mmCIF file of C-alpha atoms and ligand atoms in Angstrom:
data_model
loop_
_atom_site.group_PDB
_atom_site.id
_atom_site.type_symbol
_atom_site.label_atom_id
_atom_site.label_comp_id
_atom_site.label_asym_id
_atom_site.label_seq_id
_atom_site.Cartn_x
_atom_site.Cartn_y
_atom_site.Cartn_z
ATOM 1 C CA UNK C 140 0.000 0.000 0.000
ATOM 2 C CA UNK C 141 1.449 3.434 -0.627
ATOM 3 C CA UNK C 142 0.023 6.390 1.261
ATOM 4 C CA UNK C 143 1.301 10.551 0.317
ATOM 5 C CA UNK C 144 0.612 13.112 2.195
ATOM 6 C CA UNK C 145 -2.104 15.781 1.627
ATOM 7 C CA UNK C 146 -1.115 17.816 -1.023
ATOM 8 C CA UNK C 147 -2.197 20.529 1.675
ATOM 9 C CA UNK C 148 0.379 19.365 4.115
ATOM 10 C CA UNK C 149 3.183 18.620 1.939
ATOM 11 C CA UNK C 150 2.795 22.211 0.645
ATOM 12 C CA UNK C 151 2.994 23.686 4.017
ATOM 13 C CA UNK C 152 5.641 21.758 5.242
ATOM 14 C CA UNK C 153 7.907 22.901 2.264
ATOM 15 C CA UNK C 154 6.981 26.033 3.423
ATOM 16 C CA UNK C 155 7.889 25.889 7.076
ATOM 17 C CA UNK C 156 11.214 24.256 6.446
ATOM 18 C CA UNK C 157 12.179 27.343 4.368
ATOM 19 C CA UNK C 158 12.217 29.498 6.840
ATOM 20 C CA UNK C 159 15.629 27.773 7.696
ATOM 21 C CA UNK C 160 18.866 26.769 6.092
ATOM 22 C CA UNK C 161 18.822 23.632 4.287
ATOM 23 C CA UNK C 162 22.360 22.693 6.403
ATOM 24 C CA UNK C 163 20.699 23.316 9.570
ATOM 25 C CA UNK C 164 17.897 21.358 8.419
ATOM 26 C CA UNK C 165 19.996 18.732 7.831
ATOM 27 C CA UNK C 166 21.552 18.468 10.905
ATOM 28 C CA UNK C 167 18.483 18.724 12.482
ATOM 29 C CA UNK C 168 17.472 15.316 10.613
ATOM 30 C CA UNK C 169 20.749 13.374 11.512
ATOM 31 C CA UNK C 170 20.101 14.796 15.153
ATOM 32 C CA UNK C 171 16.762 13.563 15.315
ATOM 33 C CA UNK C 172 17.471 10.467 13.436
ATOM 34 C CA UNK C 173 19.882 9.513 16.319
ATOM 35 C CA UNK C 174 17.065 10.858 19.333
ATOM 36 C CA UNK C 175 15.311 7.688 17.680
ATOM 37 C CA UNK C 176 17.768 5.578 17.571
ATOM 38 C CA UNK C 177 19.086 5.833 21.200
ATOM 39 C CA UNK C 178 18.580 3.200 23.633
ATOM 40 C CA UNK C 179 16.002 4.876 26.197
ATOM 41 C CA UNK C 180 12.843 7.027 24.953
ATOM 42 C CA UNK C 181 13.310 10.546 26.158
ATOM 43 C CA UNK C 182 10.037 11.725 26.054
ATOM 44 C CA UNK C 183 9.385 15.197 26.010
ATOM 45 C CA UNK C 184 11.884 15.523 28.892
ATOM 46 C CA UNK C 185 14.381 17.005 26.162
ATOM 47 C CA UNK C 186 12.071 19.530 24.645
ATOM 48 C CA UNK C 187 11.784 19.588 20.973
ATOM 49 C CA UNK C 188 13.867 23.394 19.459
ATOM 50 C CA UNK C 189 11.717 24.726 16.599
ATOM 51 C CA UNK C 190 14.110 23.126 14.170
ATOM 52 C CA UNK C 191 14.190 20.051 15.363
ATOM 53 C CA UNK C 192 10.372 19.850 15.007
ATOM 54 C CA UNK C 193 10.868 21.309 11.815
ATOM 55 C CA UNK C 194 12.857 18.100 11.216
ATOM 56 C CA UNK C 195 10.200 15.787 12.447
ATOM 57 C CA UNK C 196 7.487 17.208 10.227
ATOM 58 C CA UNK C 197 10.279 17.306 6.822
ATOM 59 C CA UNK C 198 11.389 13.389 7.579
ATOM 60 C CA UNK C 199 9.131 11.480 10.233
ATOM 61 C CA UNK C 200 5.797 12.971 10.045
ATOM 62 C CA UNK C 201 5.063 11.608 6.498
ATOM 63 C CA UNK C 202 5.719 8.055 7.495
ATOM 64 C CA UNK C 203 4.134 8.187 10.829
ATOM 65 C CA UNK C 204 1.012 9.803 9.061
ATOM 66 C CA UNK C 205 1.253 6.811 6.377
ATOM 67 C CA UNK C 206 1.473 3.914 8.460
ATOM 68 C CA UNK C 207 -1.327 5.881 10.517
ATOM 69 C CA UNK C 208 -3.799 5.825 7.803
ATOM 70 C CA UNK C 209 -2.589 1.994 6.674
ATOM 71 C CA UNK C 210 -3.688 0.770 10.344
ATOM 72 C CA UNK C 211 -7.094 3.309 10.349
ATOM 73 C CA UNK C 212 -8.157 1.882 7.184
ATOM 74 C CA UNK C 213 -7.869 -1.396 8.165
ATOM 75 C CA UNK C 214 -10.188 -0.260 10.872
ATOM 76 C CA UNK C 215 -12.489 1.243 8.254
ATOM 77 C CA UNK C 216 -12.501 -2.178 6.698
ATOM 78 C CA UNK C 217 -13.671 -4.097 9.474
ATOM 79 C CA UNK C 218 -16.039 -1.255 10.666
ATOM 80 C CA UNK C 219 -17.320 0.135 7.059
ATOM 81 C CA UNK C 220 -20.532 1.624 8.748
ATOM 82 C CA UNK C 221 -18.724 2.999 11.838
ATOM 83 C CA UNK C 222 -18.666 6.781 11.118
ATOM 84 C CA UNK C 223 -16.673 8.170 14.240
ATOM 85 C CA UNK C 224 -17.244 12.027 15.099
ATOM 86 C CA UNK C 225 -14.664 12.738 17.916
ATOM 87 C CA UNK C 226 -10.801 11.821 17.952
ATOM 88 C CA UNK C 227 -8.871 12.055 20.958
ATOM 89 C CA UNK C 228 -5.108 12.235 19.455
ATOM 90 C CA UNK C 229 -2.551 11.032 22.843
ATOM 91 C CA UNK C 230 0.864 12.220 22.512
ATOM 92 C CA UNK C 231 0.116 14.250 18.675
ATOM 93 C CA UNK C 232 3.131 15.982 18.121
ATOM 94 C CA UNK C 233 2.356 18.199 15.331
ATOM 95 C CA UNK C 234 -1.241 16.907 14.236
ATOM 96 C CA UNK C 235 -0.761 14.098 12.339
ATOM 97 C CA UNK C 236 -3.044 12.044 13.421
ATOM 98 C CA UNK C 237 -5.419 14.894 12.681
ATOM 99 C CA UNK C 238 -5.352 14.557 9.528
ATOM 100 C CA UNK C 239 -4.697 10.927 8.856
ATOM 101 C CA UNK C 240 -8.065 10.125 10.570
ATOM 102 C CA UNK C 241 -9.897 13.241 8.445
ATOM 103 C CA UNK C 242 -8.442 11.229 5.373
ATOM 104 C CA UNK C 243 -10.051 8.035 6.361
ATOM 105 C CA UNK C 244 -12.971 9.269 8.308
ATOM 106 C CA UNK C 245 -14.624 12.800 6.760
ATOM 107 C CA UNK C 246 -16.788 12.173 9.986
ATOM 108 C CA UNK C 247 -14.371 13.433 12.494
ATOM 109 C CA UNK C 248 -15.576 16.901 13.357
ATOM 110 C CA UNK C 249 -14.345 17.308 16.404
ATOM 111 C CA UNK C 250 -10.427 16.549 16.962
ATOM 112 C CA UNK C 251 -8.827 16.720 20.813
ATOM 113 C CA UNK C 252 -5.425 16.630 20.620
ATOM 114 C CA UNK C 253 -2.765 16.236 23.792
ATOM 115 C CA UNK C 254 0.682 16.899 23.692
ATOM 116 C CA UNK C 255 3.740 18.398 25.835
ATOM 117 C CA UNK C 256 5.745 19.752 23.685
ATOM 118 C CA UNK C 257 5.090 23.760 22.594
ATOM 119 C CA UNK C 258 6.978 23.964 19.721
ATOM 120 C CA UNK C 259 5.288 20.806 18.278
ATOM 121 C CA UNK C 260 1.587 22.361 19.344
ATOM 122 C CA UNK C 261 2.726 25.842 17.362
ATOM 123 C CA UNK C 262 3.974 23.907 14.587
ATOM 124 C CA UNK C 263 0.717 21.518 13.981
ATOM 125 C CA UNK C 264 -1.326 24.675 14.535
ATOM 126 C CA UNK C 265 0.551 26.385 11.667
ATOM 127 C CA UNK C 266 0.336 23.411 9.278
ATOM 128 C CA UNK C 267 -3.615 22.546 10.162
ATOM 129 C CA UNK C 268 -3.712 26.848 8.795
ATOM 130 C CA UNK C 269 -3.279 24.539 5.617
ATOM 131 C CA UNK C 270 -6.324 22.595 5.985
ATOM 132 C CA UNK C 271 -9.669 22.866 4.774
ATOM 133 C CA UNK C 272 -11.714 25.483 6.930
ATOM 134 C CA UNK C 273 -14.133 23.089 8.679
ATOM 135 C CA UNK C 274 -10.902 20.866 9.867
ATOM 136 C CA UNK C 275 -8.707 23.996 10.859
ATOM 137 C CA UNK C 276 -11.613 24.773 13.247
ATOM 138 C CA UNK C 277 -12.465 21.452 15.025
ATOM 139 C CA UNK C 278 -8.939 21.202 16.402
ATOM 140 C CA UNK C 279 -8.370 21.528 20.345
ATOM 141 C CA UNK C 280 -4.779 21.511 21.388
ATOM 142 C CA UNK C 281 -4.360 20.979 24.987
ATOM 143 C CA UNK C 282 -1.097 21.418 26.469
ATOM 144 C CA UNK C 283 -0.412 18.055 29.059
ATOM 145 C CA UNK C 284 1.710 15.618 30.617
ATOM 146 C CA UNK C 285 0.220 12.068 29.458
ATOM 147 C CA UNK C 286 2.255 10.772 32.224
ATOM 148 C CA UNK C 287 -0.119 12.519 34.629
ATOM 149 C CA UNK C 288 -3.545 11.411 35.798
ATOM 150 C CA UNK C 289 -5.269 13.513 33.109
ATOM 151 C CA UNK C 290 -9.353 12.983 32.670
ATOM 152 C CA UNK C 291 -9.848 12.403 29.793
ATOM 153 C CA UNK C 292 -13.798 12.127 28.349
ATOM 154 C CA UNK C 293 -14.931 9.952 26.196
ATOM 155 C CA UNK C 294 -14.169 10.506 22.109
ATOM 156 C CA UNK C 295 -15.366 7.552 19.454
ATOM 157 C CA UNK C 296 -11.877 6.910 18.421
ATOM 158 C CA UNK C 297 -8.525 7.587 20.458
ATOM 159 C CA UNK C 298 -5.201 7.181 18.960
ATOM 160 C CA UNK C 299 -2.066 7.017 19.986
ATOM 161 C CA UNK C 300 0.539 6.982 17.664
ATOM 162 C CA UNK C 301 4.238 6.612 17.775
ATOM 163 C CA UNK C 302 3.957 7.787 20.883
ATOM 164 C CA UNK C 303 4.492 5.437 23.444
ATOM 165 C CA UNK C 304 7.778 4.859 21.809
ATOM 166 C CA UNK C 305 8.653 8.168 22.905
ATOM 167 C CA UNK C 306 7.770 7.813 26.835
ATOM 168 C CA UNK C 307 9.952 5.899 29.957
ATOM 169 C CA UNK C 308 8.410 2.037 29.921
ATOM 170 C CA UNK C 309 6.828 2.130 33.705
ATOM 171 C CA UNK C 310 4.589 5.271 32.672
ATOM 172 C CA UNK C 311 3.519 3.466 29.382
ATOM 173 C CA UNK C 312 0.565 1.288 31.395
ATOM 174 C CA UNK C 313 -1.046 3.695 32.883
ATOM 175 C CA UNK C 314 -1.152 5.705 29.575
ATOM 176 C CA UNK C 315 -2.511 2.659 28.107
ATOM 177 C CA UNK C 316 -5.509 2.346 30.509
ATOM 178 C CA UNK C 317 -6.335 6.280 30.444
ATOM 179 C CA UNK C 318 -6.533 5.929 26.437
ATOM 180 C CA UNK C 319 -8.675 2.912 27.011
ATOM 181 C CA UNK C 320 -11.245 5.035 29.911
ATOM 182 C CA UNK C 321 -11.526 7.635 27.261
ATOM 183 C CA UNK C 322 -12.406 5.414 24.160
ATOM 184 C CA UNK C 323 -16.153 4.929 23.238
ATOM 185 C CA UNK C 324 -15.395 2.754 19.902
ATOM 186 C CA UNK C 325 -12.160 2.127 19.077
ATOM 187 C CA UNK C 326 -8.437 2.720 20.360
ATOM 188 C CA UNK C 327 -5.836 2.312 18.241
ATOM 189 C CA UNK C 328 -2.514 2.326 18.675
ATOM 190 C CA UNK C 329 0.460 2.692 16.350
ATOM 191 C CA UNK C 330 4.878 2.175 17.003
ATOM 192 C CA UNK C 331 7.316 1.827 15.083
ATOM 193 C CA UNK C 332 7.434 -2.375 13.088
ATOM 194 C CA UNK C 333 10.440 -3.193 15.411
ATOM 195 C CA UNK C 334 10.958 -5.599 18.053
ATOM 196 C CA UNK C 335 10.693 -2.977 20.766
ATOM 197 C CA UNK C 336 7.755 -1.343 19.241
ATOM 198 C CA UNK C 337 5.862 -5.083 18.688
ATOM 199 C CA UNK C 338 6.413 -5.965 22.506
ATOM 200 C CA UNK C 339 4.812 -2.281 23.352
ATOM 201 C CA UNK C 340 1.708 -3.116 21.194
ATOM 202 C CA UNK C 341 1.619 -6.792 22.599
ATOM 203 C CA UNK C 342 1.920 -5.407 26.229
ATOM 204 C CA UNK C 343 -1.092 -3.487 25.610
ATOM 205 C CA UNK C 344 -2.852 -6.283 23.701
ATOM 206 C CA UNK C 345 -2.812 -8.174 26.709
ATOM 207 C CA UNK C 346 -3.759 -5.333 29.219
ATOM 208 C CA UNK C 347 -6.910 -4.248 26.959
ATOM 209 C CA UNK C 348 -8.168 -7.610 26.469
ATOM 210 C CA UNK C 349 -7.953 -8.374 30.447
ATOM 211 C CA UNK C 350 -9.868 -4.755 30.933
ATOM 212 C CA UNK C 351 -12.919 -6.180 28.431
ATOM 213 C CA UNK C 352 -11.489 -5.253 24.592
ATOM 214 C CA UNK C 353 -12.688 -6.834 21.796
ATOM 215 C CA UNK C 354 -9.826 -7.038 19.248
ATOM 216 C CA UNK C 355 -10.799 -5.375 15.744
ATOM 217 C CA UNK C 356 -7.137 -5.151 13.957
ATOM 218 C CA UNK C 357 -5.031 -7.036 12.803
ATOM 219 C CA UNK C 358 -4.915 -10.046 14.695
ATOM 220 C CA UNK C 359 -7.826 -12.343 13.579
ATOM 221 C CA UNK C 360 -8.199 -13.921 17.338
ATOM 222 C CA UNK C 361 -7.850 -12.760 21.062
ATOM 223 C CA UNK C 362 -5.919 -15.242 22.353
ATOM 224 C CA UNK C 363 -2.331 -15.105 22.802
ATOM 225 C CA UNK C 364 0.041 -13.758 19.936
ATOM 226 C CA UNK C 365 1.585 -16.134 18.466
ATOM 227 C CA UNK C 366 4.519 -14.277 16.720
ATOM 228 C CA UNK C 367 5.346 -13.217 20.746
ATOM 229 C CA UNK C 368 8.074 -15.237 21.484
ATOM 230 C CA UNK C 369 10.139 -16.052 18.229
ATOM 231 C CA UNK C 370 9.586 -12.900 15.640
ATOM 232 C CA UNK C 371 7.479 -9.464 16.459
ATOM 233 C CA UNK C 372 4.087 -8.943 14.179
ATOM 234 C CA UNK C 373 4.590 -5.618 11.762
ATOM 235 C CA UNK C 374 3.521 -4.516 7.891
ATOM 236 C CA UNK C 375 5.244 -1.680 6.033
ATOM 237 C CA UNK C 376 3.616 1.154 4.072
ATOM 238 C CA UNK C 377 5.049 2.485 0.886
ATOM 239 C CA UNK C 378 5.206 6.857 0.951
ATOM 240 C CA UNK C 379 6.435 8.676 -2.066
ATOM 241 C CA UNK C 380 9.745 11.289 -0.957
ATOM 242 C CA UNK C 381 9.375 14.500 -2.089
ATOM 243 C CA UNK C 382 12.714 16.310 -3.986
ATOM 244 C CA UNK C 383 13.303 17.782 -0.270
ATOM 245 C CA UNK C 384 12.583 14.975 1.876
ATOM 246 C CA UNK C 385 15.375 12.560 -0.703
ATOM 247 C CA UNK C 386 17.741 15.517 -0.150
ATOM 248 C CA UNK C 387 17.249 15.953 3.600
ATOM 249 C CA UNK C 388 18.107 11.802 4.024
ATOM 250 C CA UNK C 389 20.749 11.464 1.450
ATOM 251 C CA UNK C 390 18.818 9.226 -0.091
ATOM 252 C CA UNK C 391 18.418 7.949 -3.728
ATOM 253 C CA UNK C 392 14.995 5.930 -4.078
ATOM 254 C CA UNK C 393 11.661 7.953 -4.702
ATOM 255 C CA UNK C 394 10.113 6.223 -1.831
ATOM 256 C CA UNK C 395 10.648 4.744 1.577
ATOM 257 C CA UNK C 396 9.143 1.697 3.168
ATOM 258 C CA UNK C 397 7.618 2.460 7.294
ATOM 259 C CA UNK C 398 7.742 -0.542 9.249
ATOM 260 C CA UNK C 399 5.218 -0.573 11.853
ATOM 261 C CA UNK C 400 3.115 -2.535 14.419
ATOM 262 C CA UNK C 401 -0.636 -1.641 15.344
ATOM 263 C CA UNK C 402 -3.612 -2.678 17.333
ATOM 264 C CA UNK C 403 -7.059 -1.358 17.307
ATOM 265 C CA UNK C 404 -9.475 -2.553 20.233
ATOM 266 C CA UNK C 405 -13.123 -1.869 20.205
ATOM 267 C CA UNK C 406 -15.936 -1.516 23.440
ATOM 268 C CA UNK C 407 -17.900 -3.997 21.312
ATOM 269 C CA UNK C 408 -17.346 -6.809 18.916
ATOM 270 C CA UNK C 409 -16.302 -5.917 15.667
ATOM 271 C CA UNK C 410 -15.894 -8.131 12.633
ATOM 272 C CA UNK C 411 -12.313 -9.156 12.034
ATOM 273 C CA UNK C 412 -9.996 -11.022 9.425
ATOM 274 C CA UNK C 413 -10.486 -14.329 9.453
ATOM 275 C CA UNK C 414 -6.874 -14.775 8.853
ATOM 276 C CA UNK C 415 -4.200 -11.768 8.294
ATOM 277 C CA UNK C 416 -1.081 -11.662 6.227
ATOM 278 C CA UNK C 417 1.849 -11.546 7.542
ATOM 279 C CA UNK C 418 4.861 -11.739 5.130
ATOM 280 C CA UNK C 419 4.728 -10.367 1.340
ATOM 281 C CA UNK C 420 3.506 -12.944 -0.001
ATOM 282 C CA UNK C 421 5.857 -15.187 -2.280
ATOM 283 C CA UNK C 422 4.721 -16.011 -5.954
ATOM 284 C CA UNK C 423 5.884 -18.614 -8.495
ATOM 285 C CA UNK C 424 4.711 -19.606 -11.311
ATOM 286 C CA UNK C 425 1.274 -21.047 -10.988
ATOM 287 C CA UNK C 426 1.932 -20.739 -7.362
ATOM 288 C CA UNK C 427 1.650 -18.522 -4.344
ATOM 289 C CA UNK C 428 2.941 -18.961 -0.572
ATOM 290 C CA UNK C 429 1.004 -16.783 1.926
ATOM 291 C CA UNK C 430 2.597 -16.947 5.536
ATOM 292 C CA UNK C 431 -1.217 -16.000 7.844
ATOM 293 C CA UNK C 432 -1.600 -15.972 11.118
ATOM 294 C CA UNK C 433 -4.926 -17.354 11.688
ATOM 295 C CA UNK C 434 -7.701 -18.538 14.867
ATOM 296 C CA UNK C 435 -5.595 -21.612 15.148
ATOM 297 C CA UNK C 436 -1.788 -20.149 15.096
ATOM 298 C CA UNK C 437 0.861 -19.726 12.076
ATOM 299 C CA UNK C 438 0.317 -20.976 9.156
ATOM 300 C CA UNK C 439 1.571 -21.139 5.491
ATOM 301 C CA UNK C 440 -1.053 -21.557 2.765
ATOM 302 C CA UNK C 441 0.076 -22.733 -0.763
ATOM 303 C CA UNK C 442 -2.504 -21.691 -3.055
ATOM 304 C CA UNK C 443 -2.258 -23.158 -6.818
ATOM 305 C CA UNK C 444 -3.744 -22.251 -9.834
ATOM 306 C CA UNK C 445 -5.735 -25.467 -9.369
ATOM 307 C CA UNK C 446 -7.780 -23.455 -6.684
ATOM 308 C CA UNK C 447 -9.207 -20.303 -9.489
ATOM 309 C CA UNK C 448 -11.767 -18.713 -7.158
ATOM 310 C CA UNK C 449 -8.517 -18.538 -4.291
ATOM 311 C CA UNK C 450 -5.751 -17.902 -7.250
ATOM 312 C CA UNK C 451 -7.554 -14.825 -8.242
ATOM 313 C CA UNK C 452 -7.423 -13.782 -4.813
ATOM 314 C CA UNK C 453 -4.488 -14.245 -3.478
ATOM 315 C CA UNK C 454 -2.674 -12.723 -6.874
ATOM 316 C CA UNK C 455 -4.132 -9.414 -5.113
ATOM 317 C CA UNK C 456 -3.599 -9.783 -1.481
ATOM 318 C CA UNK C 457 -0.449 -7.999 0.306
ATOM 319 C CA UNK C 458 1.122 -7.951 3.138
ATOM 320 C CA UNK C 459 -0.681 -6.829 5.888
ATOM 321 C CA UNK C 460 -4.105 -7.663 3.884
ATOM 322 C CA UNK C 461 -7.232 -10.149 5.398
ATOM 323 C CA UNK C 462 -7.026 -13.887 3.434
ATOM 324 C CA UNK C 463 -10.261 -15.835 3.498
HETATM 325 C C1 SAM U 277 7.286 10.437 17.898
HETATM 326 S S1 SAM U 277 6.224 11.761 18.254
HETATM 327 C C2 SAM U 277 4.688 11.178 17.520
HETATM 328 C C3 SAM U 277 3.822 12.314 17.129
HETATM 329 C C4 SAM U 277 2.548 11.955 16.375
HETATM 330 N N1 SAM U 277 1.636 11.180 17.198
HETATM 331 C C5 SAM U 277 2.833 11.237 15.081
HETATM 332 O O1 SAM U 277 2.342 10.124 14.896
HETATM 333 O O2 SAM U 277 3.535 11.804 14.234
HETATM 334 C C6 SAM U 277 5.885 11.515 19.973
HETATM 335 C C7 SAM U 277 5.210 12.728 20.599
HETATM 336 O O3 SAM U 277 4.847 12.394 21.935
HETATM 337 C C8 SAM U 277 5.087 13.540 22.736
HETATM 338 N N2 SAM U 277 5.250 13.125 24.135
HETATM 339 C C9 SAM U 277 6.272 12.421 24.687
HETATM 340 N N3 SAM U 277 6.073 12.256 25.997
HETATM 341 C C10 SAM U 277 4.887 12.861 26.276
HETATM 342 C C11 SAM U 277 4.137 13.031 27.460
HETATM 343 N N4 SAM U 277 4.565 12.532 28.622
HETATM 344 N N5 SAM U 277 2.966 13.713 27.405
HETATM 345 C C12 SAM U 277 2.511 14.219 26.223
HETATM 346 N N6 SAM U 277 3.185 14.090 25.069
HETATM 347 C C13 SAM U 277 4.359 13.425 25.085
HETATM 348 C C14 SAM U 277 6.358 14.134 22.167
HETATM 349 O O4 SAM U 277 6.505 15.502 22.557
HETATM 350 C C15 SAM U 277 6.129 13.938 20.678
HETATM 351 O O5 SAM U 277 5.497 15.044 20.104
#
């Protein structure tokens, strides 16, 4: 799947980052680039400087708003008549989550979003100047510690992504069961497809199924992961680079691929896939290998030509797609 970015956003984004010198910029990426890399999230104990969110938004924000969308739609899928009108956004950084789940959902009218960091809140309010009127409007940033014991009410559909990645391990829980208190319909969380990020998602998996979750995406059963022991459960999204974004990374291909992992628990039941794919799938000639995780474990499915009705299908599926 390959997701771009508003044309709305990438426009404004250009147009933030010139305010500053492409070296500094630069810098600013390597810096940040290395922020993610280190051993021990930081959190927003080491405030973000105005070009280092500048950074974030030129080289992070369109992957984290692409493998965003990827895991929402999947939620769409399963839930195609679920038309949710509030978003609480944990840990938003500069709005994307805003406007990945005003892509997937023109329902969402009303858009809470909670983060620490001021220079991130100034710079999603200046890019969201960028959006259409009616989504410019419905925005409510609110300044706050998600490592304190906020209130939060009730919205249909909470996210929080990529952003227990960036907070201390012990605090993660609790953050877990205040998104969950606050979720009418769904919660869904995004991190980064490594196996840090997997054991995050899995750590909640567990924790909202024990508090009464009903699992919606991807895993195609509630009981325990099977992948949790030997290999960590991700997909990867395709986004196109812009001229800027290849420049800023030194890098040569059009496109990168995100890794990530997700989960999205629901109040109620939701359909789900009856089985999910896990691997790209591998084709031959008259042949094609799907590795699934399915109700009853891992499993690899060999599907021949012999089989039309399933050849047809699985010629289409990808990685990270349901498999009847
Ligand atoms: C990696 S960014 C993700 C931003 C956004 N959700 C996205 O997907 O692009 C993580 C964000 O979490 C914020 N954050 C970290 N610790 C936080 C805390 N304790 N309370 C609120 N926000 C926090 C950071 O300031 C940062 O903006």
């Amino acid at each position: 799947m390959t997701v771009d970015l508003p044309w709305e956003l990438r426009e404004a984004i250009d147009r933030c980052c010139e305010s500053v010198a492409p070296p500094d910029l630069a810098r600013a990426v390597a810096d940040l680039s290395a922020r993610y890399h280190a051993e021990a999230p930081r959190g927003h104990s080491v405030p973000y400087t105005r070009l280092a969110a500048l950074a974030y938004v030129a080289v992070r924000l369109p992957a984290t708003f692409a493998a965003t969308v990827a895991a929402l739609l999947q939620v769409r899928r399963e839930r195609p008549d679920w038309q949710p009108r509030t978003l609480l956004d944990l840990g938003a950084g500069p709005g994307g989550g805003a406007w990945a789940a005003r892509e997937v959902w023109d329902s969402v009218e009303q858009i809470d979003a909670v983060e620490a960091d001021p220079e991130m809140i100034a710079l999603g309010r200046e890019l969201l100047c960028a959006a259409p009127d009616a989504a410019r409007a419905s925005v409510r940033w609110v300044r706050d510690d998600l490592t304190a014991p906020l209130a939060l009410p009730p919205h249909d559909l909470v996210l929080l992504s990529y952003a227990l990645a960036d907070i201390a391990s012990p605090a993660t829980e609790a953050i877990v069961d205040r998104a969950w208190a606050a979720t009418a319909g769904t919660l869904v969380i995004v991190e980064p497809g490594t196996p840090a990020g997997f054991d995050r998602i899995n750590r909640a998996r567990t924790r909202l199924l024990g508090a009464g979750g009903f699992v919606t995406a991807p895993c195609p059963h509630e009981g325990p992961c099977p992948m949790a022991n030997s290999d960590w459960c991700h997909f990867a999204v395709r986004l196109p680079r812009s001229r800027s974004h290849r420049l800023l990374k030194a890098a040569e291909l059009g496109y990168e691929d995100e890794k990530f992992s997700y989960l999205a628990v629901s109040r109620a039941p939701t359909p789900r896939a009856p089985n999910r794919v896990i691997r790209h799938p591998i084709s031959r000639p008259g042949r094609i290998q799907l590795a699934l995780c399915t109700p009853a474990g891992l499993e690899t499915a060999v599907v021949t030509r012999r089989d039309r009705e399933a050849f047809r299908r699985a010629r289409k599926v990808e990685w990270g797609d349901e498999f009847a």
